[in-house]
Coordinates of C-alpha atoms and ligand atoms in Angstrom, one line a residue:
X1 CA 0.1 -0.3 0.2
X2 CA 1.6 3.2 -1.0
X3 CA 1.6 6.1 0.7
X4 CA 1.1 9.7 -0.8
X5 CA 3.8 11.3 -2.9
X6 CA 3.9 14.9 -2.3
X7 CA 5.9 17.4 -4.4
X8 CA 5.7 20.6 -2.9
X9 CA 6.2 23.5 -4.8
X10 CA 5.3 26.2 -2.5
X11 CA 7.8 24.8 0.4
X12 CA 10.3 25.3 -2.3
X13 CA 9.8 29.2 -2.2
X14 CA 11.8 31.4 -0.3
X15 CA 11.1 30.9 3.2
X16 CA 9.6 34.2 3.8
X17 CA 6.4 33.0 2.5
X18 CA 6.2 30.3 5.5
X19 CA 7.4 28.9 8.7
X20 CA 8.6 24.8 8.5
X21 CA 7.2 22.9 11.4
X22 CA 6.0 19.4 11.8
X23 CA 2.3 19.0 13.1
X24 CA 1.5 18.5 16.8
X25 CA 0.6 14.8 17.5
X26 CA -3.1 14.0 18.9
X27 CA -3.4 10.8 21.0
X28 CA -5.6 7.9 19.8
X29 CA -6.7 9.1 16.5
X30 CA -9.6 7.7 15.2
X31 CA -11.1 7.9 11.5
X32 CA -14.7 9.5 11.5
X33 CA -15.0 9.4 7.5
X34 CA -12.9 9.4 4.6
X35 CA -13.7 10.9 1.2
X36 CA -13.0 7.7 -0.7
X37 CA -14.1 9.0 -4.4
X38 CA -11.9 12.3 -3.3
X39 CA -8.7 10.4 -2.4
X40 CA -9.1 8.1 -5.6
X41 CA -9.8 11.6 -7.9
X42 CA -6.2 12.7 -6.2
X43 CA -4.6 9.5 -7.1
X44 CA -4.4 8.5 -3.6
X45 CA -5.0 4.9 -1.9
X46 CA -8.2 4.9 0.1
X47 CA -6.8 1.8 1.7
X48 CA -3.8 3.0 2.8
X49 CA -5.6 6.2 4.0
X50 CA -8.3 4.2 6.1
X51 CA -5.0 2.1 7.7
X52 CA -3.3 3.0 11.0
X53 CA -0.2 4.2 9.1
X54 CA -2.9 6.6 6.9
X55 CA -5.0 7.5 10.3
X56 CA -1.4 8.6 11.4
X57 CA -0.8 10.5 8.7
X58 CA -4.6 12.5 8.9
X59 CA -3.9 13.1 12.5
X60 CA -0.5 14.9 11.8
X61 CA 1.1 12.3 14.1
X62 CA 3.1 10.8 11.2
X63 CA 4.2 12.0 8.0
X64 CA 5.4 10.4 4.9
X65 CA 9.1 11.3 3.6
X66 CA 7.7 13.2 0.9
X67 CA 5.9 15.3 3.4
X68 CA 7.1 19.2 3.9
X69 CA 5.1 20.9 6.3
X70 CA 4.7 24.2 6.4
X71 CA 2.4 26.9 8.2
X72 CA 2.0 29.8 5.4
X73 CA 1.9 33.2 6.2
X74 CA -0.9 35.9 5.3
X75 CA -2.3 38.8 6.7
X76 CA -6.0 40.3 5.6
X77 CA -8.9 42.6 5.9
X78 CA -10.9 41.2 8.8
X79 CA -14.8 43.1 9.1
X80 CA -12.6 45.5 7.3
X81 CA -9.9 46.2 9.6
X82 CA -6.6 45.5 8.3
X83 CA -4.6 42.7 10.2
X84 CA -1.0 42.9 9.2
X85 CA -0.1 39.2 10.6
X86 CA -2.6 36.3 10.2
X87 CA -1.3 32.6 8.8
X88 CA -2.1 29.2 9.4
X89 CA -2.6 29.3 13.2
X90 CA -4.1 25.9 13.6
X91 CA -3.4 24.6 9.8
X92 CA -0.4 23.0 8.5
X93 CA 0.3 22.6 4.5
X94 CA 1.4 18.8 4.5
X95 CA 2.3 18.9 0.7
X96 CA 1.5 19.0 -2.3
X97 CA -0.3 16.3 -4.9
X98 CA -0.2 15.8 -8.3
X99 CA -3.7 14.1 -9.6
X100 CA -3.8 11.6 -12.3
X101 CA -5.2 14.2 -14.7
X102 CA -2.2 16.8 -13.6
X103 CA -4.0 19.0 -11.2
X104 CA -1.6 20.4 -8.6
X105 CA -3.3 20.1 -4.8
X106 CA -2.6 21.3 -1.3
X107 CA -3.2 18.8 1.5
X108 CA -3.8 20.8 4.5
X109 CA -4.7 19.8 8.1
X110 CA -6.7 22.0 10.3
X111 CA -6.2 21.8 14.1
X112 CA -2.9 20.4 13.8
X113 CA -1.5 22.6 16.8
X114 CA 0.1 25.7 17.2
X115 CA 2.5 27.8 14.8
X116 CA 4.3 31.0 14.8
X117 CA 0.9 32.6 13.5
X118 CA -1.3 31.1 16.3
X119 CA -1.2 34.7 18.0
X120 CA -1.8 32.7 21.4
X121 CA -4.5 30.2 19.8
X122 CA -4.2 26.6 20.5
X123 CA -3.9 25.4 17.0
X124 CA -6.5 22.8 17.8
X125 CA -10.2 22.5 16.2
X126 CA -13.0 21.4 17.9
X127 CA -15.3 18.6 16.5
X128 CA -18.0 20.9 15.5
X129 CA -16.4 22.7 12.9
X130 CA -15.0 20.0 11.6
X131 CA -18.4 18.6 10.9
X132 CA -19.8 21.6 9.6
X133 CA -16.8 22.1 7.2
X134 CA -17.0 18.3 6.0
X135 CA -20.7 18.9 5.3
X136 CA -21.1 22.1 3.8
X137 CA -17.8 21.9 1.6
X138 CA -19.0 18.4 0.1
X139 CA -22.4 19.8 -0.4
X140 CA -20.8 22.9 -2.5
X141 CA -18.8 20.8 -4.4
X142 CA -21.6 18.3 -5.3
X143 CA -24.2 21.5 -6.4
X144 CA -21.1 22.4 -8.5
X145 CA -19.7 25.6 -7.0
X146 CA -15.8 25.8 -7.0
X147 CA -14.7 24.7 -3.4
X148 CA -12.0 23.3 -1.3
X149 CA -13.0 19.9 -0.3
X150 CA -12.8 17.3 2.4
X151 CA -10.8 14.5 2.4
X152 CA -10.9 13.3 6.1
X153 CA -12.2 13.8 9.3
X154 CA -10.3 12.4 12.4
X155 CA -11.4 12.2 16.4
X156 CA -9.3 12.3 19.1
X157 CA -9.9 12.0 23.2
X158 CA -7.8 15.0 23.3
X159 CA -10.3 17.9 24.5
X160 CA -9.8 21.4 23.3
X161 CA -10.5 24.2 25.8
X162 CA -13.0 27.0 24.8
X163 CA -16.1 28.3 27.1
X164 CA -16.3 24.3 28.0
X165 CA -14.5 21.2 27.1
X166 CA -15.3 19.9 23.9
X167 CA -13.9 17.1 21.5
X168 CA -10.9 17.7 19.5
X169 CA -10.8 16.9 15.5
X170 CA -8.3 17.0 12.7
X171 CA -9.5 17.7 9.4
X172 CA -7.9 17.0 6.0
X173 CA -8.7 20.1 3.7
X174 CA -7.9 19.8 0.0
X175 CA -7.7 23.3 -2.4
X176 CA -6.1 24.1 -5.3
X177 CA -4.3 26.2 -3.5
X178 CA -4.6 27.9 0.0
X179 CA -3.3 31.1 -1.8
X180 CA -5.3 34.3 -0.5
X181 CA -6.1 37.8 -1.2
X182 CA -4.7 38.4 2.2
X183 CA -1.0 36.4 1.4
X184 CA -0.7 39.2 -1.4
X185 CA -1.9 41.9 0.8
X186 CA 0.9 40.2 3.7
X187 CA 4.0 41.0 1.4
X188 CA 2.8 44.2 0.1
X189 CA 2.4 45.7 3.3
X190 CA 5.7 44.7 3.9
X191 CA 7.1 46.6 0.4
X192 CA 8.5 43.4 0.0
X193 CA 8.3 43.7 -4.2
X194 CA 10.4 40.6 -4.6
X195 CA 8.3 38.6 -2.8
X196 CA 5.1 40.0 -4.6
X197 CA 6.8 39.4 -7.7
X198 CA 7.9 36.0 -7.2
X199 CA 4.3 35.3 -5.4
X200 CA 2.6 36.6 -8.6
X201 CA 4.6 34.8 -10.8
X202 CA 4.1 31.4 -8.8
X203 CA 0.4 31.5 -8.8
X204 CA -0.1 32.5 -12.5
X205 CA 1.8 29.7 -13.1
X206 CA -0.2 27.3 -11.0
X207 CA -3.7 28.4 -11.3
X208 CA -3.6 30.8 -14.9
X209 CA -0.6 29.3 -16.6
X210 CA -2.2 30.6 -19.9
X211 CA -1.3 33.9 -18.6
X212 CA 1.9 33.5 -17.4
X213 CA 3.5 35.3 -20.5
X214 CA 1.0 38.4 -19.9
X215 CA 3.1 42.0 -20.3
X216 CA 1.9 43.1 -17.0
X217 CA 2.0 39.5 -15.0
X218 CA -0.1 41.6 -11.8
X219 CA -2.8 42.7 -13.8
X220 CA -3.2 39.7 -15.6
X221 CA -3.9 37.9 -12.1
X222 CA -5.9 40.6 -10.9
X223 CA -8.3 39.9 -13.8
X224 CA -8.4 36.5 -13.8
X225 CA -9.2 36.5 -10.0
X226 CA -11.6 39.2 -10.5
X227 CA -13.5 36.9 -13.0
X228 CA -13.4 33.9 -10.9
X229 CA -14.7 35.8 -8.1
X230 CA -17.4 37.4 -9.8
X231 CA -18.6 33.9 -11.1
X232 CA -18.4 32.1 -7.6
X233 CA -20.3 34.7 -6.1
X234 CA -22.9 34.6 -8.3
X235 CA -22.9 30.8 -7.5
X236 CA -23.5 31.7 -3.7
X237 CA -26.1 33.7 -4.5
X238 CA -28.2 31.4 -6.9
X239 CA -28.3 28.7 -3.9
X240 CA -28.8 31.0 -1.1
X241 CA -25.3 30.4 0.5
X242 CA -24.1 32.9 3.0
X243 CA -20.3 32.9 3.6
X244 CA -20.4 34.6 7.0
X245 CA -16.9 35.8 7.3
X246 CA -15.9 36.9 3.6
X247 CA -12.4 38.7 4.9
X248 CA -9.9 39.2 2.5
X249 CA -7.6 36.1 4.0
X250 CA -10.6 34.0 3.3
X251 CA -11.0 34.8 -0.5
X252 CA -8.5 32.4 -2.6
X253 CA -6.7 33.3 -5.7
X254 CA -7.8 30.4 -7.5
X255 CA -11.6 31.3 -7.3
X256 CA -12.8 28.3 -4.5
X257 CA -15.1 28.8 -1.4
X258 CA -12.9 28.5 1.6
X259 CA -13.0 29.0 5.2
X260 CA -16.5 27.0 6.2
X261 CA -16.9 29.0 9.7
X262 CA -20.0 30.6 10.5
X263 CA -21.5 29.9 6.8
X264 CA -25.2 28.7 6.5
X265 CA -27.9 28.1 3.6
X266 CA -30.7 30.8 3.8
X267 CA -34.1 28.9 4.5
X268 CA -36.3 31.6 4.0
X269 CA -35.4 34.1 1.1
X270 CA -34.3 37.8 2.2
X271 CA -31.3 39.9 1.5
X272 CA -30.5 40.9 5.1
X273 CA -30.3 37.3 6.3
X274 CA -26.8 37.0 8.4
X275 CA -26.0 33.8 10.8
X276 CA -22.9 34.6 12.1
X277 CA -22.5 35.3 15.6
X278 CA -19.6 37.5 15.1
X279 CA -21.1 39.9 12.4
X280 CA -23.0 42.3 14.5
X281 CA -23.3 44.9 11.8
X282 CA -24.6 42.4 9.3
X283 CA -21.6 43.1 7.0
X284 CA -21.4 39.9 5.3
X285 CA -25.2 39.7 5.0
X286 CA -26.5 37.4 2.1
X287 CA -27.5 40.6 -0.1
X288 CA -24.1 42.3 0.4
X289 CA -22.1 39.4 -0.8
X290 CA -21.3 41.0 -4.1
X291 CA -20.0 44.3 -2.7
X292 CA -18.0 42.8 -0.5
X293 CA -16.2 40.7 -3.1
X294 CA -15.9 44.0 -5.1
X295 CA -14.7 45.5 -1.7
X296 CA -11.8 42.5 -1.3
X297 CA -11.0 42.8 -4.8
X298 CA -10.2 46.3 -4.5
X299 CA -7.8 45.6 -1.9
X300 CA -6.3 43.0 -4.3
X301 CA -6.0 45.6 -6.4
X302 CA -4.3 48.0 -4.2
X303 CA -1.6 45.3 -2.9
X304 CA -0.7 44.7 -6.5
X305 CA -0.3 48.6 -7.7
X306 CA 3.3 48.6 -7.3
X307 CA 3.8 45.7 -9.7
X308 CA 1.4 46.9 -12.1
X309 CA 3.1 50.4 -13.4
X310 CA 5.9 52.2 -11.8
X311 CA 4.1 55.3 -12.6
X312 CA 1.6 55.5 -9.6
X313 CA -1.4 57.2 -11.6
X314 CA -0.8 54.9 -14.5
X315 CA -1.1 52.0 -12.1
X316 CA -4.0 53.0 -10.5
X317 CA -5.8 53.8 -13.5
X318 CA -5.3 50.3 -14.8
X319 CA -6.1 48.8 -11.8
X320 CA -9.3 50.7 -11.2
X321 CA -10.6 49.3 -15.1
X322 CA -9.7 46.1 -13.5
X323 CA -11.8 46.4 -10.3
X324 CA -14.8 48.1 -12.4
X325 CA -15.0 44.5 -14.3
X326 CA -16.4 43.0 -11.1
X327 CA -20.4 44.5 -11.3
X328 CA -20.2 43.8 -15.2
X329 CA -19.0 40.1 -14.6
X330 CA -21.0 39.4 -11.7
X331 CA -24.2 40.8 -13.1
X332 CA -24.1 39.0 -16.0
X333 CA -23.4 35.9 -13.9
X334 CA -25.9 36.6 -11.8
X335 CA -28.3 37.4 -14.6
X336 CA -27.8 34.1 -16.2
X337 CA -28.3 32.1 -13.1
X338 CA -31.5 33.6 -12.7
X339 CA -32.4 32.8 -16.0
X340 CA -31.7 29.0 -15.8
X341 CA -33.6 29.0 -12.5
X342 CA -37.0 30.9 -13.5
X343 CA -36.3 28.4 -16.9
X344 CA -35.8 30.9 -20.0
X345 CA -34.0 30.1 -22.6
X346 CA -33.4 34.1 -23.2
X347 CA -33.3 36.8 -21.5
X348 CA -35.2 39.9 -22.5
X349 CA -35.2 43.2 -20.8
X350 CA -38.2 42.8 -19.0
X351 CA -37.1 39.7 -17.2
X352 CA -35.0 41.7 -14.7
X353 CA -38.4 42.9 -13.4
X354 CA -39.8 40.0 -13.3
X355 CA -36.5 38.4 -11.4
X356 CA -36.8 41.4 -9.1
X357 CA -40.4 41.3 -8.5
X358 CA -40.3 37.7 -7.2
X359 CA -37.4 38.4 -4.9
X360 CA -39.5 40.9 -3.3
X361 CA -42.3 38.7 -3.1
X362 CA -40.5 36.0 -1.6
X363 CA -38.5 38.5 0.6
X364 CA -42.0 39.8 1.7
X365 CA -42.9 36.4 3.7
X366 CA -39.8 34.7 3.8
X367 CA -40.8 32.2 1.3
X368 CA -38.3 29.1 1.0
X369 CA -35.8 30.1 -1.3
X370 CA -35.0 26.4 -2.3
X371 CA -38.1 24.8 -2.1
X372 CA -40.1 27.8 -4.1
X373 CA -37.4 27.2 -7.2
X374 CA -37.9 23.4 -6.8
X375 CA -41.6 23.6 -6.7
X376 CA -41.2 26.0 -9.8
X377 CA -39.4 23.7 -11.8
X378 CA -42.2 21.3 -11.0
X379 CA -44.7 23.4 -12.3
X380 CA -43.1 24.2 -15.4
X381 CA -43.4 20.5 -17.0
X382 CA -45.3 17.4 -17.0
X383 CA -43.0 15.3 -14.6
X384 CA -43.8 15.9 -10.9
X385 CA -41.5 15.0 -8.0
X386 CA -44.0 15.4 -4.7
X387 CA -42.4 19.0 -4.1
X388 CA -45.9 19.7 -3.8
X389 CA -46.5 17.8 -0.6
X390 CA -43.8 19.6 1.3
X391 CA -43.8 23.0 -0.1
X392 CA -47.6 25.0 -0.7
X393 CA -47.1 28.0 -3.0
X394 CA -47.7 30.9 -1.4
X395 CA -51.0 32.8 -2.3
X396 CA -49.6 36.0 -2.6
X397 CA -47.3 35.0 -5.6
X398 CA -50.1 33.8 -7.8
X399 CA -50.3 36.7 -10.0
X400 CA -46.5 36.6 -10.4
X401 CA -47.0 32.7 -11.3
X402 CA -49.3 34.0 -13.9
X403 CA -46.5 36.6 -15.5
X404 CA -44.1 33.7 -15.2
X405 CA -46.4 31.4 -17.3
X406 CA -47.1 34.1 -20.2
X407 CA -43.2 34.8 -20.3
X408 CA -42.9 30.9 -20.7
X409 CA -44.8 30.8 -23.3
X410 CA -43.2 33.5 -25.6
X411 CA -40.2 32.0 -24.8
X412 CA -41.5 28.9 -26.4
X413 CA -39.3 25.4 -26.3
X414 CA -40.0 22.2 -25.3
X415 CA -41.7 21.7 -21.7
X416 CA -40.1 18.5 -20.6
X417 CA -36.6 20.0 -21.8
X418 CA -37.1 23.0 -19.8
X419 CA -38.1 21.3 -16.8
X420 CA -35.3 18.9 -16.5
X421 CA -33.1 21.8 -17.2
X422 CA -34.7 23.5 -13.9
X423 CA -34.2 20.7 -12.1
X424 CA -30.6 20.5 -13.0
X425 CA -30.2 24.0 -11.5
X426 CA -32.7 24.2 -8.8
X427 CA -31.4 21.5 -6.0
X428 CA -34.0 19.8 -3.6
X429 CA -31.3 19.3 -1.1
X430 CA -28.9 21.7 0.7
X431 CA -27.3 21.3 3.8
X432 CA -30.1 23.2 5.8
X433 CA -28.9 24.6 8.8
X434 CA -31.2 23.0 11.5
X435 CA -29.8 19.5 10.0
X436 CA -26.5 20.5 10.1
X437 CA -26.7 21.5 13.7
X438 CA -28.2 18.7 14.4
X439 CA -25.6 16.3 12.8
X440 CA -22.9 18.5 15.1
X441 CA -24.9 17.9 18.2
X442 CA -25.3 14.4 18.0
X443 CA -21.4 13.9 16.9
X444 CA -20.1 16.3 19.9
X445 CA -22.7 15.4 22.5
X446 CA -23.0 11.7 22.0
X447 CA -19.7 10.4 19.8
X448 CA -23.3 9.4 17.4
X449 CA -21.9 9.9 13.8
X450 CA -24.7 8.2 12.3
X451 CA -26.7 11.7 11.5
X452 CA -23.0 13.1 10.0
X453 CA -22.7 10.1 7.6
X454 CA -26.4 10.3 6.8
X455 CA -26.2 13.9 5.8
X456 CA -23.2 13.7 3.5
X457 CA -24.5 11.0 1.9
X458 CA -28.0 12.5 1.0
X459 CA -26.0 16.0 0.0
X460 CA -24.3 13.9 -2.5
X461 CA -27.0 14.1 -4.8
X462 CA -29.2 17.3 -4.4
X463 CA -30.7 17.5 -7.8
X464 CA -32.8 14.5 -7.1
X465 CA -35.7 14.8 -5.2
X466 CA -36.9 11.7 -3.4
X467 CA -40.1 12.0 -1.0
X468 CA -38.5 9.4 1.4
X469 CA -35.9 11.8 2.1
X470 CA -38.4 14.5 2.5
X471 CA -37.1 15.3 6.4
X472 CA -33.5 16.8 4.5
X473 CA -35.3 18.9 2.2
X474 CA -37.7 20.5 4.8
X475 CA -37.2 23.7 6.1
X476 CA -36.9 24.0 10.1
X477 CA -40.1 23.8 12.2
X478 CA -39.7 26.9 14.4
X479 CA -38.2 25.4 17.5
X480 CA -35.5 24.1 15.1
X481 CA -34.7 27.0 13.3
X482 CA -30.9 28.5 13.8
X483 CA -30.3 31.7 14.1
X484 CA -26.5 31.8 15.0
X485 CA -23.9 30.3 13.4
X486 CA -20.1 30.3 15.2
X487 CA -16.5 29.9 13.9
X488 CA -15.9 27.7 16.5
X489 CA -12.3 28.9 16.7
Ligands
AMP501 P1 -10.7 32.5 10.5 O1 -11.3 32.9 11.2 O2 -10.4 30.9 10.3 O3 -10.1 33.3 9.1 O4 -9.4 32.1 11.2 C1 -8.8 33.9 11.4 C2 -7.2 33.7 12.2 O5 -7.1 33.2 13.2 C3 -6.0 33.0 11.2 O6 -5.2 33.3 11.0 C4 -6.2 31.5 11.8 O7 -5.2 30.7 12.0 C5 -6.1 32.0 13.3 N1 -6.7 31.0 14.1 C6 -8.3 30.6 14.1 N2 -8.5 30.0 15.3 C7 -7.4 29.5 15.8 C8 -6.8 28.8 16.8 N3 -7.7 27.9 17.6 N4 -5.4 28.8 17.4 C9 -4.8 29.5 16.2 N5 -4.8 29.9 15.7 C10 -6.4 30.4 15.4
MG502 MG1 -9.6 31.5 7.5

């Protein structure tokens, strides 16, 4: 059984980018869950990963010779204020793997002990956040959203001290890379132009190789990141996903969703929806996400200025033009998403009102965002699935539905095809917050992982409604509603 062969390109960079250190072992690690399909896609031996040697690696207790663990340094704007010194405070990059299809991935342990960037923290992770990240990141992947992935969750009897003693866990995260806007900001703030240039070249080579010969590499990188983030946030909006902590250190240059701390999917639609216990002003509310992404990308542009042009005015002009792409790209992606959600083949100017009026009506009674669109798909063609049994179309939407039907008639096309297309973009199953909370509570309070496993498995197929699983599709009962989510750090 072969252990993984890491190839560590970031660890070969200048030591200004990281600190080299080994994970701190945990006692009696046991495997909660291994993502076998992901292991296979990475070219890893799932049998080895599930063996004592594999579990030992996933716990950070022993490492293959090819691993070269490092904690990476970064900075970031947290809730709008700049923090010059962040970094992997409870995470370690074990190494990089090149998959059988030639894609390079980071394998990172979370909860693997303190690092030089822990700022007094213990570098550990309680079980709850590990369960949440596993469920939600894998659900996002199944929903087709660019995201970091969950390879494994390990439990240990070593408890983690927070307000109370909590069971501990180690999570293995897979990402195309963990390079962040905050990574660029760190070297910009230091005025380390050499490091900044090396970082830009590295990121282009790794994520945007077709741009690596660009005349102005920093500008090319900025534009690529802007395009990826515009597409990403549009996907979030279409699914009702609320990230919760869109700090610049939580936005990846590769365009994958990262940091499933206080995130949640919205049940009832309202643009002001916030879950995070630390987001007092509602800065990262659902409806603010596009604007915040735009703001974060302006921070990236700012950090890259010295590389864009030696003449500050020219640099600012070029950077501004790039940043101005964001609203245009976002709106195009968002509109296209709405078009598909509504079952339209073409988007006409009037559809802007059709969509806006719908969202206002949904917000009025906080109608369930996911089930509304799934029911709409059911109404669009001849193949019902039984969604009507769990979701009654609200009365105040009847006039709007008439308008929509008239619009569908003018859009033309085959209704069977339209319905199937709508079923493919309007999921039946999302990680409902009360279900996630239930899985966390069972795992943390009773060491019962059955609800966690069942939820992960159900969410692997979000596009196919099954009335037998309607419990998973239902919004929370009033007493089940989760009002606040926690980072759990
Ligand atoms: P996050 O909220 O996950 O984006 O983390 C913000 C910063 O706090 C990062 O630099 C983390 O590495 C650090 N951090 C969070 N939790 C811990 C912890 N338990 N121990 C050490 N550092 C932490
Ligand atoms: Mg983070």
